[in-house]
Amino acid sequence: MSSRRTVEWQVRFDAAAKLFEERGDKALLRRTATDDRIDQLWVSTPLRDTIINYALLDTPEDASDHHGLVVRLDLDRARTDNMWEYK
C-alpha cells in the first residue's frame, strides 16, 4: 500500500464539517477560494471526537494566499481503545 493510500484511509474527517454537523454554523464551511473550501484540516478516526473548536484566520491581511487554521482539541476525548485504528 502506498503512503498516499495509507493517508487516505487514516485521515477521513473534515474538522470544520464535523463541527458544522454538531452546531449548524455555516461560517465553519465558508469558502476560502472563489468557489470552494481549499483551506481545510482533516483528522483520523481517533481524533474525530477531540475537535472542540475550529477557526479560519483572515489576518494579517495579504499575509498568504491561504488562510491560517486554528483547531482546538481535547485530547482526553481521544479514542485509544482500538490500537489498530489509533496508531
Short mmCIF file of C-alpha atoms in Angstrom, two decimals, residues 19-56:
data_model
loop_
_atom_site.label_atom_id
_atom_site.label_comp_id
_atom_site.label_asym_id
_atom_site.label_seq_id
_atom_site.Cartn_x
_atom_site.Cartn_y
_atom_site.Cartn_z
CA LEU A 19 -18.35 20.85 13.99
CA PHE A 20 -20.89 22.05 11.41
CA GLU A 21 -22.81 18.79 11.87
CA GLU A 22 -22.92 19.43 15.63
CA ARG A 23 -23.59 23.18 15.63
CA GLY A 24 -25.13 24.07 12.27
CA ASP A 25 -22.83 27.10 12.00
CA LYS A 26 -22.49 27.79 8.25
CA ALA A 27 -19.48 30.05 8.85
CA LEU A 28 -17.45 26.90 9.54
CA LEU A 29 -17.89 25.91 5.88
CA ARG A 30 -17.26 29.27 4.25
CA ARG A 31 -15.30 29.42 1.03
CA THR A 32 -11.59 30.08 1.20
CA ALA A 33 -11.25 30.40 -2.58
CA THR A 34 -13.52 31.77 -5.28
CA ASP A 35 -15.74 28.69 -5.37
CA ASP A 36 -14.60 26.16 -2.76
CA ARG A 37 -13.03 25.49 0.63
CA ILE A 38 -9.38 24.85 -0.15
CA ASP A 39 -8.05 25.53 3.35
CA GLN A 40 -9.09 22.57 5.50
CA LEU A 41 -7.86 20.32 8.26
CA TRP A 42 -8.61 16.60 8.28
CA VAL A 43 -8.14 14.20 11.21
CA SER A 44 -8.04 10.47 11.76
CA THR A 45 -10.81 8.49 13.46
CA PRO A 46 -9.25 8.54 16.96
CA LEU A 47 -9.10 12.35 16.86
CA ARG A 48 -12.57 12.97 15.41
CA ASP A 49 -14.28 13.39 18.78
CA THR A 50 -11.48 15.56 20.19
CA ILE A 51 -12.28 18.54 17.93
CA ILE A 52 -13.82 21.25 20.08
CA ASN A 53 -13.15 24.41 18.08
CA TYR A 54 -12.10 25.46 14.58
CA ALA A 55 -11.44 28.86 13.06
CA LEU A 56 -10.05 30.40 9.88
#
